[in-house]
Short mmCIF file of C-alpha atoms in Angstrom, two decimals:
data_model
loop_
_atom_site.label_atom_id
_atom_site.label_comp_id
_atom_site.label_asym_id
_atom_site.label_seq_id
_atom_site.Cartn_x
_atom_site.Cartn_y
_atom_site.Cartn_z
CA ILE S 1 -39.13 -28.95 -36.22
CA PHE S 2 -39.32 -25.70 -34.21
CA ARG S 3 -36.33 -23.78 -32.86
CA TYR S 4 -37.33 -22.11 -29.63
CA GLY S 5 -35.19 -19.85 -27.48
CA GLU S 6 -35.48 -20.09 -23.72
CA GLY S 7 -38.38 -17.91 -22.68
CA GLY S 8 -39.20 -17.17 -26.33
CA LEU S 9 -41.68 -18.51 -28.82
CA MET S 10 -42.34 -21.78 -26.99
CA ASN S 11 -43.29 -19.95 -23.81
CA VAL S 12 -45.39 -17.42 -25.72
CA ALA S 13 -47.27 -20.21 -27.49
CA THR S 14 -47.87 -21.96 -24.16
CA SER S 15 -49.18 -18.73 -22.63
CA VAL S 16 -51.56 -18.24 -25.56
CA ARG S 17 -52.81 -21.81 -25.30
CA ASN S 18 -53.41 -21.31 -21.56
CA SER S 19 -55.06 -17.89 -22.10
CA GLU S 20 -52.34 -16.18 -20.05
CA PRO S 21 -51.35 -12.55 -20.92
CA PHE S 22 -47.72 -12.48 -22.04
CA ILE S 23 -47.02 -8.97 -23.39
CA LYS S 24 -45.40 -6.68 -20.84
CA LEU S 25 -44.19 -3.54 -22.57
CA LYS S 26 -41.84 -1.19 -20.78
CA GLU S 27 -43.18 2.32 -20.37
CA GLY S 28 -42.79 4.21 -23.65
CA SER S 29 -41.73 1.10 -25.59
CA THR S 30 -43.43 0.02 -28.82
CA TYR S 31 -41.89 -3.46 -29.10
CA GLN S 32 -40.82 -6.42 -26.98
CA ILE S 33 -38.26 -9.14 -27.78
CA PHE S 34 -38.72 -12.62 -26.32
CA GLY S 35 -36.14 -15.37 -25.84
CA ASP S 36 -32.37 -15.61 -25.92
CA LYS S 37 -32.58 -16.35 -29.67
CA LYS S 38 -34.99 -13.46 -30.22
CA ASP S 39 -37.42 -15.89 -31.82
CA PHE S 40 -40.53 -13.88 -30.96
CA ILE S 41 -40.69 -10.14 -31.55
CA TYR S 42 -43.84 -8.18 -30.74
CA TYR S 43 -44.66 -4.76 -32.23
CA GLU S 44 -47.31 -2.62 -30.55
CA ARG S 45 -49.09 -0.75 -33.34
CA LYS S 46 -52.36 1.07 -33.93
CA ASP S 47 -54.29 -0.23 -36.92
CA LYS S 48 -53.21 2.64 -39.18
CA GLN S 49 -49.54 1.75 -38.49
CA VAL S 50 -49.83 -2.01 -39.12
CA LEU S 51 -49.26 -2.11 -42.89
CA ASP S 52 -46.27 0.25 -42.82
CA THR S 53 -44.61 -1.87 -40.12
CA LEU S 54 -45.40 -5.04 -42.08
CA LYS S 55 -43.74 -3.65 -45.23
CA LYS S 56 -40.61 -2.65 -43.32
CA ILE S 57 -40.25 -6.07 -41.69
CA TYR S 58 -40.80 -7.86 -45.01
CA GLU S 59 -38.28 -5.68 -46.85
CA LYS S 60 -35.69 -6.27 -44.14
CA LEU S 61 -36.23 -10.04 -44.18
CA LEU S 62 -35.68 -10.13 -47.95
CA HIS S 63 -32.02 -9.21 -47.37
CA ASP S 64 -31.45 -12.63 -45.76
CA TYR S 65 -34.33 -14.83 -46.91
CA ASP S 66 -36.14 -15.86 -50.10
CA ILE S 67 -39.85 -15.18 -50.41
CA GLU S 68 -40.46 -18.93 -49.94
CA ASP S 69 -39.05 -18.53 -46.41
CA ILE S 70 -41.44 -15.75 -45.36
CA MET S 71 -45.12 -16.22 -44.53
CA ILE S 72 -47.60 -13.48 -43.60
CA LEU S 73 -50.71 -14.54 -41.69
CA ALA S 74 -53.99 -12.70 -41.06
CA SER S 75 -57.24 -13.90 -39.52
CA GLN S 76 -59.49 -12.90 -42.42
CA ASN S 77 -59.39 -12.41 -46.18
CA LYS S 78 -61.43 -9.25 -46.69
CA GLY S 79 -60.89 -5.72 -45.48
CA GLU S 80 -58.01 -3.29 -45.23
CA TYR S 81 -55.89 -5.75 -43.21
CA GLY S 82 -57.09 -8.97 -44.86
CA THR S 83 -55.08 -11.36 -47.00
CA VAL S 84 -56.27 -9.92 -50.33
CA ALA S 85 -55.19 -6.35 -49.52
CA ILE S 86 -51.88 -7.47 -48.00
CA ASN S 87 -51.10 -9.71 -50.99
CA ASN S 88 -51.71 -6.82 -53.38
CA MET S 89 -49.49 -4.54 -51.28
CA ILE S 90 -46.58 -7.00 -51.16
CA GLN S 91 -46.94 -7.88 -54.84
CA TYR S 92 -46.81 -4.21 -55.83
CA MET S 93 -43.75 -3.68 -53.60
CA LEU S 94 -41.90 -6.63 -55.18
CA GLN S 95 -42.96 -6.15 -58.80
CA LYS S 96 -42.71 -2.36 -59.05
CA GLY S 97 -40.34 -1.35 -61.85
CA LYS S 98 -39.50 -4.92 -62.94
CA ASN S 99 -41.72 -5.07 -66.07
CA ASN S 100 -42.28 -8.78 -65.51
CA LYS S 101 -44.83 -10.56 -67.68
CA PHE S 102 -48.21 -11.29 -66.11
CA ILE S 103 -51.44 -13.14 -66.76
CA MET S 104 -54.83 -12.13 -65.35
CA ARG S 105 -57.69 -13.94 -63.66
CA GLY S 106 -60.49 -11.50 -63.00
CA GLU S 107 -58.87 -8.50 -61.30
CA THR S 108 -55.86 -10.48 -60.05
CA LYS S 109 -52.53 -10.27 -61.87
CA PHE S 110 -50.05 -13.14 -61.59
CA PHE S 111 -46.50 -12.00 -62.40
CA GLU S 112 -43.34 -13.95 -63.02
CA GLY S 113 -41.69 -14.29 -59.62
CA ASP S 114 -44.94 -14.16 -57.62
CA LYS S 115 -45.47 -16.50 -54.71
CA VAL S 116 -48.78 -18.36 -55.05
CA ILE S 117 -50.74 -20.94 -53.08
CA GLN S 118 -52.88 -23.82 -54.30
CA ILE S 119 -56.45 -23.51 -52.94
CA LYS S 120 -57.86 -26.89 -53.98
CA ASN S 121 -56.51 -30.40 -54.44
CA ASN S 122 -55.47 -31.30 -57.99
CA TYR S 123 -54.48 -34.95 -58.21
CA ARG S 124 -53.88 -34.80 -61.96
CA ALA S 125 -51.78 -31.66 -62.40
CA LYS S 126 -49.68 -31.66 -65.57
CA PRO S 127 -45.88 -31.40 -65.19
CA LEU S 128 -44.22 -29.07 -67.68
CA GLY S 129 -43.40 -30.89 -70.92
CA SER S 130 -46.20 -33.44 -70.71
CA ASN S 131 -48.89 -33.49 -73.38
CA ASP S 132 -52.63 -33.64 -72.86
CA GLU S 133 -52.52 -37.21 -74.12
CA ASP S 134 -49.84 -38.23 -71.63
CA ASP S 135 -50.80 -40.14 -68.49
CA GLU S 136 -48.05 -38.42 -66.50
CA THR S 137 -49.51 -36.40 -63.61
CA HIS S 138 -48.29 -34.92 -60.34
CA PRO S 139 -50.61 -34.14 -57.39
CA VAL S 140 -50.67 -30.58 -56.06
CA PHE S 141 -52.50 -30.26 -52.77
CA ASN S 142 -54.55 -27.53 -51.16
CA GLY S 143 -52.10 -25.33 -49.24
CA ASN S 144 -49.00 -26.06 -51.36
CA SER S 145 -46.97 -22.92 -52.12
CA GLY S 146 -44.98 -22.27 -55.28
CA ILE S 147 -43.27 -19.61 -57.37
CA ILE S 148 -44.35 -18.56 -60.86
CA THR S 149 -41.28 -19.03 -63.03
CA LYS S 150 -42.70 -18.30 -66.50
CA VAL S 151 -45.73 -16.50 -67.92
CA TYR S 152 -46.95 -17.14 -71.45
CA PHE S 153 -50.01 -15.94 -73.37
CA ASP S 154 -52.30 -18.81 -72.36
CA TYR S 155 -50.50 -20.56 -69.50
CA ILE S 156 -48.00 -20.15 -66.65
CA VAL S 157 -45.40 -22.40 -65.03
CA ILE S 158 -45.24 -22.79 -61.26
CA ASP S 159 -42.32 -24.30 -59.37
CA PHE S 160 -43.49 -26.43 -56.43
CA ASP S 161 -40.29 -27.45 -54.63
CA GLY S 162 -38.50 -28.32 -57.85
CA THR S 163 -41.50 -29.76 -59.71
CA LEU S 164 -42.63 -27.53 -62.58
CA ILE S 165 -46.40 -27.56 -63.15
CA LYS S 166 -48.22 -26.02 -66.12
CA TYR S 167 -51.42 -24.02 -65.45
CA THR S 168 -53.66 -22.96 -68.33
CA LYS S 169 -55.85 -19.86 -68.09
CA GLU S 170 -58.78 -22.11 -67.23
CA GLU S 171 -56.83 -23.53 -64.27
CA LEU S 172 -55.89 -20.19 -62.67
CA GLY S 173 -58.90 -20.49 -60.35
CA GLN S 174 -56.89 -23.12 -58.46
CA ILE S 175 -54.35 -20.58 -57.19
CA GLU S 176 -54.18 -17.30 -55.27
CA LEU S 177 -51.34 -14.97 -54.38
CA GLY S 178 -49.49 -16.57 -51.49
CA TYR S 179 -47.49 -13.86 -49.75
CA CYS S 180 -50.21 -13.59 -47.13
CA ILE S 181 -52.65 -16.38 -46.27
CA SER S 182 -55.32 -16.84 -43.63
CA ILE S 183 -54.33 -18.49 -40.37
CA HIS S 184 -56.95 -21.17 -41.05
CA ARG S 185 -55.34 -22.01 -44.40
CA SER S 186 -51.87 -22.13 -42.84
CA GLN S 187 -52.67 -25.15 -40.66
CA GLY S 188 -50.29 -27.96 -41.52
CA ASN S 189 -47.78 -25.55 -43.08
CA SER S 190 -44.64 -23.99 -41.64
CA CYS S 191 -42.08 -21.38 -42.66
CA LYS S 192 -38.80 -20.01 -41.36
CA GLN S 193 -40.01 -16.46 -40.77
CA VAL S 194 -43.66 -15.75 -39.96
CA ILE S 195 -45.36 -12.36 -39.64
CA VAL S 196 -48.71 -12.48 -37.82
CA VAL S 197 -51.00 -9.47 -38.19
CA THR S 198 -53.66 -9.01 -35.48
CA PRO S 199 -55.17 -5.51 -35.84
CA ARG S 200 -58.04 -4.34 -33.68
CA GLN S 201 -60.34 -4.57 -36.72
CA HIS S 202 -59.97 -8.37 -36.55
CA SER S 203 -61.06 -8.60 -32.89
CA PHE S 204 -64.27 -10.48 -33.70
CA MET S 205 -62.41 -13.25 -35.54
CA LEU S 206 -59.47 -13.63 -33.16
CA ASN S 207 -59.32 -16.19 -30.37
CA SER S 208 -56.74 -18.22 -28.47
CA ASN S 209 -56.83 -21.17 -30.88
CA LEU S 210 -56.31 -19.00 -33.96
CA ILE S 211 -53.45 -17.00 -32.50
CA TYR S 212 -51.78 -20.19 -31.26
CA VAL S 213 -51.92 -21.71 -34.75
CA GLY S 214 -50.47 -18.52 -36.26
CA TYR S 215 -47.54 -18.31 -33.86
CA THR S 216 -46.63 -22.00 -34.15
CA ARG S 217 -46.24 -21.92 -37.96
CA ALA S 218 -42.70 -20.53 -37.50
CA LYS S 219 -39.58 -22.67 -37.73
CA GLU S 220 -37.29 -19.84 -36.62
CA ARG S 221 -39.01 -16.57 -35.71
CA VAL S 222 -42.37 -14.82 -35.34
CA PHE S 223 -42.96 -11.11 -35.85
CA ALA S 224 -46.30 -10.26 -34.20
CA ILE S 225 -47.94 -6.95 -35.09
CA GLY S 226 -50.98 -5.76 -33.17
CA ASP S 227 -52.02 -4.12 -29.94
CA VAL S 228 -51.87 -5.59 -26.47
CA VAL S 229 -55.54 -5.03 -25.62
CA THR S 230 -56.73 -6.88 -28.74
CA ILE S 231 -54.35 -9.82 -28.28
CA HIS S 232 -54.89 -10.30 -24.55
CA ARG S 233 -58.64 -10.06 -24.99
CA ALA S 234 -58.52 -12.56 -27.88
CA ILE S 235 -56.52 -15.21 -26.00
CA LYS S 236 -59.20 -15.23 -23.31
CA LYS S 237 -61.61 -16.56 -25.95
CA LYS S 238 -61.59 -20.19 -27.02
CA GLU S 239 -62.88 -21.30 -30.40
CA ASN S 240 -66.44 -22.55 -30.10
CA LEU S 241 -66.19 -26.23 -30.94
CA LYS S 242 -69.83 -26.90 -30.06
CA ARG S 243 -71.97 -27.81 -33.06
CA ASP S 244 -75.78 -27.72 -33.14
CA THR S 245 -77.20 -30.89 -34.62
CA TRP S 246 -80.52 -32.71 -34.89
CA LEU S 247 -78.85 -36.00 -33.91
CA LYS S 248 -80.25 -37.37 -30.67
CA ILE S 249 -77.69 -38.46 -28.10
CA ILE S 250 -78.72 -41.76 -26.49
#
């Protein structure tokens, strides 16, 4: 499933899993390319530079890829570099000047053309064209990504890999913008081009396990944006799998 270049993403992922530092920037350099296929590209950036770099990479990728082929990953949802803020930034960049129709849920706008992600299992989703009385259903699972193809007054249509599903206003709580998702939510998913954002502000959340999951979501290439101190410190930490319980071990 993965396409690794010699010395590239596969070796980086192995280093992360083994808690071994892998970034070795040349003096004065702000990026490092790994592998003969250039399948892992690291950008050294201060936090205030992260979003600008992210936008430039995303815009460049759109020349060769559809939005379904690009996934942005962050370790948390809230904050200046969280999934919510990044989704709003990318949505504004893509929708600006298009005058596409939209529907609202709370403060979130869903436009025609937006990439969205399902956030809960729906085993009885209604395909477009089916009536409420029809028994026809199609399951949409937590983590499935789709594209909004039509927006009407009281419902929208989302394309999940060729299956068109109708969502009423009452069902909009099942979806979120899907340009950027949390690394936790990305588990089990993959995408051709993956951008992983690891700013210093996310230091508390980051660890070896999380970064490994983020990097290995890519089928073709990873663009990693962060700073070497934060990343190398994070990969020294392992996720705490110990759980406190009142169960007595006999």
